[in-house]
Amino acid sequence: MRDPRFQALAAQLAGYSTALRPGDRVLLELTDIPEEMGIALIREARNAGAIPFLRLNQSRLNREMLSGATEEQYGIIGRHRLAEMEDMDAYIEIRGGGNAFELSSVPQENMAAAMKALNPVSQRRIRHTRWCGLRWPSGGMAQQAAMSTEEFEDFYFRTCLMDYAALRPAMRKLAAMMEKAEYVKITGPGTDISFSIKGLPAIPCAGECNLPDGEVFTAPVIDSANGHISFNTPSLFQGIPFDNIRLTLKNGLVVHAEAGDKTGELNAILDTDPGARRLGEFAFGVNPAITRPMRNILFDEKISGSFHLTPGQAYHVADNGNQSRIHWDMVCIQTEAAGGGDIYLDGKLVRRNGLFTLPELAILNPSLS
């Protein structure tokens, strides 16, 4: 029997997140997910009058390809995929796979070659389509989250299918406050950093581009960040697990980076290109249903009471001019249980110990949601 939540999720993706319209061409890129979910998504696209196109991947085959990747090979792949993306009005990606560390042994230079070749595809998708990306729940994800498989699946569908429209007004108010502000200051254990966001847009994300969702982001002025920051949330990037990342920034540049026994790997990634050592995003995590890390960035960057800073590429909708082949959301949780911390906009306290201090933002606090 088909899980009715599959149909509900397909409807959320096609009807709300990408708002498919008659005649839209939508690329469905699916990796290691149940056929029933793919069928539900194709049918929902057709019900909206859209024309679905299908790209199927398998994570182990992707790993094998990347293990021997060359610039010539991925240059050809990149050109083909860019031509495909140029024909699309919308894009939905669902990535499954039981092993989050599948790519951990792929040589860094191979990953860099593939990312360089595929970056124009990503930029075309971000800039010119209505898109949404999400992961598919698996036993591996449940294990990372320290949950039973059933418990994690229930959590996953609950957060993906929540009423994001109800959160949008408060998220828009937070975005308006950010757009009026010039400076951000963040303090907490191992953290004392400030930067400017003057003149940059702030974007509320309420289920349109990711599921689950729940962040309000902008970008630091490219040369403005000064101070140090400790990220207390585990991170998984390019298949490599990182814990306790610490960065020191001077005039917007990461001048020191450490992550215990992964310090070498961390600095290798930050040396991908000049933009990888500058920040491309700052965001508040505001999903009241996500309260602890899953070691999965699509969840962790939305944790209520968190913020993230992102070495690498800025989004075009909040563009500080930074360009890079990487975009790495590093998350710090500031709830009292996680050690606490404050965020100020132009010297005004906006959030203390993970809770917004203003009544109009209270719906974004987990205890009041």
XYZ file of C-alpha atoms in Angstrom:
369
model
C 0.000 0.000 0.000
C 1.356 3.407 -0.978
C 2.097 5.740 1.913
C -0.442 8.617 1.631
C 2.285 10.998 2.767
C 4.015 10.461 -0.592
C 1.070 12.040 -2.390
C 0.873 14.864 0.149
C 4.579 15.609 -0.293
C 4.308 15.524 -4.081
C 1.396 17.965 -3.873
C 3.403 20.252 -1.571
C 6.342 20.255 -3.987
C 4.336 20.763 -7.163
C 1.591 23.016 -5.840
C 3.265 25.129 -3.167
C 7.040 24.982 -3.433
C 7.473 25.274 -7.208
C 3.917 26.432 -8.019
C 3.824 24.514 -11.304
C 1.674 26.028 -14.036
C 0.279 24.692 -17.324
C 3.055 24.348 -19.876
C 5.916 24.487 -17.352
C 8.789 22.151 -18.088
C 9.962 20.650 -14.812
C 13.066 18.512 -14.331
C 12.668 15.870 -11.632
C 16.131 14.735 -10.485
C 15.729 11.701 -8.235
C 18.424 9.711 -6.445
C 17.706 6.452 -4.621
C 14.076 7.143 -3.709
C 11.040 4.826 -3.836
C 9.473 4.479 -7.276
C 6.095 5.281 -5.715
C 7.343 8.741 -4.718
C 8.636 9.388 -8.224
C 5.322 8.282 -9.700
C 3.391 10.558 -7.325
C 5.598 13.495 -8.322
C 5.210 12.859 -12.061
C 1.427 12.662 -11.644
C 1.236 15.851 -9.586
C 3.275 17.682 -12.226
C 0.888 16.484 -14.926
C -2.133 17.382 -12.794
C -0.809 20.953 -12.741
C -0.536 20.923 -16.527
C 3.266 20.846 -16.409
C 5.532 18.656 -18.536
C 7.770 16.427 -16.381
C 11.293 15.414 -17.379
C 13.119 12.735 -15.424
C 16.773 12.296 -14.409
C 17.558 9.245 -12.270
C 20.763 8.790 -10.260
C 22.216 6.187 -7.928
C 24.576 7.318 -5.190
C 27.034 4.417 -5.570
C 27.269 4.954 -9.312
C 27.794 8.685 -8.730
C 30.641 7.857 -6.370
C 32.285 5.592 -8.926
C 32.057 8.305 -11.572
C 33.557 10.909 -9.244
C 36.349 8.560 -8.158
C 37.791 8.752 -11.680
C 36.549 12.219 -12.626
C 38.573 14.299 -15.070
C 38.113 17.897 -16.169
C 37.503 16.810 -19.772
C 34.872 14.261 -18.773
C 32.938 16.553 -16.448
C 33.297 19.446 -18.854
C 31.241 17.427 -21.346
C 28.782 16.339 -18.658
C 28.433 19.940 -17.526
C 27.666 21.194 -21.043
C 24.997 18.543 -21.554
C 23.344 19.229 -18.203
C 23.451 22.980 -18.739
C 21.668 22.583 -22.076
C 19.033 20.477 -20.313
C 18.598 23.027 -17.512
C 18.247 25.884 -20.003
C 15.074 24.209 -21.267
C 13.480 24.041 -17.800
C 11.087 26.360 -15.982
C 11.192 24.430 -12.689
C 13.357 21.863 -10.936
C 12.691 19.420 -8.108
C 15.482 17.308 -6.634
C 15.008 14.499 -4.097
C 18.202 12.798 -2.928
C 18.115 9.502 -1.104
C 20.808 6.975 -0.273
C 21.574 5.122 2.906
C 25.204 6.203 3.354
C 25.822 9.896 3.977
C 29.570 9.255 3.768
C 29.444 7.673 0.302
C 31.698 10.359 -1.185
C 34.177 10.563 1.706
C 36.973 8.753 -0.145
C 36.639 10.627 -3.446
C 39.881 12.573 -4.055
C 39.501 16.283 -3.353
C 40.851 17.259 -6.764
C 38.195 15.109 -8.447
C 35.432 16.769 -6.432
C 36.846 20.185 -7.338
C 36.907 19.321 -11.067
C 33.313 18.090 -10.994
C 32.084 21.082 -8.975
C 33.781 23.514 -11.355
C 32.132 21.884 -14.364
C 28.678 21.609 -12.780
C 28.609 25.044 -11.116
C 27.084 26.761 -14.196
C 24.267 24.200 -14.064
C 23.580 25.060 -10.415
C 23.697 28.785 -11.123
C 21.288 28.433 -14.044
C 18.922 26.425 -11.865
C 19.078 28.918 -8.976
C 18.730 32.010 -11.140
C 16.261 30.937 -13.797
C 13.975 28.217 -12.451
C 11.532 27.772 -9.612
C 13.296 25.051 -7.677
C 13.082 22.951 -4.553
C 15.513 20.392 -3.153
C 15.141 17.857 -0.362
C 16.622 14.669 1.014
C 14.729 11.388 1.294
C 14.561 9.754 4.740
C 16.659 6.637 5.234
C 17.868 4.365 7.989
C 21.259 6.057 7.724
C 19.740 9.489 8.314
C 17.792 8.127 11.275
C 20.998 6.691 12.712
C 22.809 10.032 12.315
C 19.895 11.716 14.093
C 19.912 9.061 16.862
C 16.296 8.152 16.099
C 14.504 4.970 15.120
C 13.732 4.752 11.411
C 9.990 5.134 12.007
C 10.491 8.066 14.383
C 12.708 9.843 11.866
C 10.281 9.262 9.002
C 7.459 10.732 11.091
C 9.657 13.730 11.922
C 10.645 14.137 8.270
C 7.118 14.199 6.894
C 5.884 16.374 9.768
C 8.490 19.047 9.049
C 8.126 18.858 5.268
C 4.330 19.079 5.378
C 3.972 21.740 8.087
C 2.083 24.978 7.423
C 4.889 27.213 6.196
C 2.450 29.906 5.135
C 1.626 30.483 8.826
C 5.287 31.278 9.573
C 5.790 33.556 6.592
C 4.469 36.831 8.141
C 6.908 36.678 11.067
C 9.738 35.666 8.749
C 8.987 38.674 6.557
C 9.100 40.951 9.606
C 12.498 39.554 10.546
C 13.678 40.070 6.970
C 12.497 43.699 7.069
C 14.441 44.270 10.292
C 17.564 42.809 8.707
C 17.225 44.995 5.626
C 17.034 48.119 7.800
C 20.089 47.124 9.833
C 23.697 47.980 9.088
C 25.617 45.781 11.521
C 25.244 42.312 13.030
C 27.049 41.280 16.185
C 27.048 37.688 17.439
C 28.410 36.547 20.787
C 28.495 33.221 22.567
C 30.905 30.522 23.731
C 33.976 30.803 21.513
C 32.213 33.418 19.364
C 32.577 37.164 19.078
C 32.086 38.338 15.513
C 30.594 41.348 13.777
C 29.926 42.248 10.158
C 27.876 44.598 7.999
C 24.761 43.636 6.049
C 24.077 47.187 4.887
C 22.258 47.446 1.576
C 21.797 43.712 1.060
C 18.384 42.043 0.691
C 17.093 39.616 3.312
C 15.152 36.622 2.032
C 12.554 34.676 4.059
C 12.463 30.993 3.061
C 9.146 29.393 3.902
C 9.008 26.122 1.988
C 9.621 27.406 -1.518
C 13.180 26.230 -2.254
C 13.851 23.555 0.359
C 11.830 21.121 2.398
C 12.031 21.205 5.290
C 12.515 24.968 5.352
C 12.666 27.855 7.780
C 15.461 30.401 7.471
C 15.870 34.094 6.772
C 19.127 34.858 5.011
C 21.225 37.681 3.658
C 24.966 38.071 3.069
C 27.718 39.930 4.918
C 29.345 42.814 3.096
C 32.266 40.956 1.587
C 35.147 42.615 3.489
C 33.333 43.444 6.733
C 33.530 40.361 8.970
C 35.934 40.518 11.884
C 36.270 38.248 14.887
C 36.124 34.567 15.679
C 33.386 31.981 15.673
C 32.902 28.422 16.929
C 30.344 26.152 15.272
C 28.881 23.631 17.719
C 26.843 21.664 15.176
C 28.348 18.649 13.381
C 28.813 19.242 9.669
C 29.064 16.907 6.704
C 30.609 18.392 3.566
C 31.710 16.519 0.444
C 31.138 13.316 2.378
C 33.579 14.298 5.152
C 32.350 14.681 8.771
C 33.518 17.777 10.666
C 33.064 18.714 14.324
C 33.915 21.853 16.300
C 34.922 24.065 13.385
C 36.528 27.323 14.501
C 37.164 30.247 12.160
C 38.936 33.569 12.614
C 38.126 36.319 10.130
C 39.867 39.578 9.387
C 38.302 42.080 6.995
C 36.048 39.378 5.606
C 38.757 36.773 5.037
C 39.115 33.478 6.924
C 42.706 33.787 8.159
C 42.638 30.782 10.490
C 40.528 27.623 10.427
C 40.652 24.507 12.577
C 38.533 21.406 13.116
C 40.516 19.009 15.286
C 41.874 16.071 13.305
C 40.036 17.346 10.197
C 41.874 20.686 10.119
C 43.780 19.657 6.991
C 40.629 18.668 5.141
C 38.897 21.874 6.283
C 41.673 24.094 4.934
C 41.877 22.128 1.699
C 38.200 22.895 1.064
C 38.659 26.549 2.024
C 41.513 26.717 -0.494
C 39.252 25.555 -3.349
C 39.332 29.095 -4.763
C 39.722 32.668 -3.417
C 36.002 33.025 -2.651
C 35.958 29.949 -0.434
C 37.626 31.919 2.393
C 35.031 34.695 2.286
C 31.436 34.618 3.475
C 28.523 34.340 1.076
C 25.602 34.021 3.481
C 24.354 34.785 6.982
C 21.035 33.329 8.133
C 18.763 32.839 11.119
C 17.383 29.311 11.511
C 13.715 29.677 12.459
C 11.862 26.375 12.034
C 10.138 25.803 15.396
C 9.781 22.061 14.721
C 13.524 21.433 14.245
C 15.293 21.704 17.571
C 18.413 19.525 17.369
C 21.041 18.587 14.788
C 20.633 15.703 12.354
C 24.085 16.008 10.710
C 22.166 16.880 7.560
C 22.416 20.468 6.434
C 18.928 20.620 4.904
C 17.625 20.128 8.447
C 20.388 21.639 10.546
C 20.513 25.057 8.873
C 16.854 25.550 9.904
C 17.232 24.585 13.572
C 15.224 26.925 15.773
C 17.613 29.084 17.760
C 20.486 28.630 15.329
C 22.293 30.769 12.818
C 24.650 29.837 10.027
C 27.512 31.560 8.277
C 28.588 30.292 4.897
C 32.039 30.325 3.368
C 31.717 30.463 -0.400
C 29.229 31.427 -3.078
C 26.606 34.080 -2.354
C 23.075 33.578 -3.630
C 22.160 35.884 -6.494
C 19.118 37.184 -4.590
C 21.403 38.454 -1.798
C 24.612 38.943 -3.714
C 27.597 40.456 -1.924
C 29.813 39.759 -4.918
C 31.495 36.645 -3.544
C 31.977 33.861 -6.050
C 33.147 30.340 -5.309
C 32.643 26.724 -6.293
C 31.704 25.910 -2.693
C 28.795 26.962 -0.493
C 29.184 25.498 2.997
C 26.570 26.359 5.619
C 28.227 26.113 9.039
C 25.705 26.053 11.885
C 25.830 27.305 15.459
C 22.953 26.599 17.866
C 22.493 29.269 20.534
C 19.824 27.737 22.733
C 20.524 27.694 26.458
C 21.090 23.941 26.342
C 23.693 24.408 23.598
C 25.586 27.107 25.500
C 23.551 30.201 24.712
C 24.465 33.353 22.848
C 23.133 36.663 21.589
C 22.510 38.266 18.204
C 22.254 42.042 17.836
C 21.146 44.180 14.898
C 22.637 47.671 15.151
C 23.178 47.127 18.873
C 19.599 46.006 19.563
C 19.195 42.535 21.046
C 17.081 40.455 18.658
C 17.624 36.940 19.946
C 18.974 35.671 23.284
C 19.766 32.017 23.970
C 17.973 31.004 20.796
C 14.702 32.830 21.546
C 13.542 35.945 19.710
C 12.974 38.774 22.141
C 10.323 40.628 20.118
C 6.625 39.616 20.412
C 6.027 39.828 16.667
C 8.621 37.084 16.136
C 7.417 34.810 18.946
C 5.776 32.293 16.602
C 9.285 31.361 15.461
C 10.242 30.267 18.982
C 9.716 26.535 19.597
C 8.135 26.931 23.026
C 5.476 29.269 21.671
C 4.778 27.658 18.311
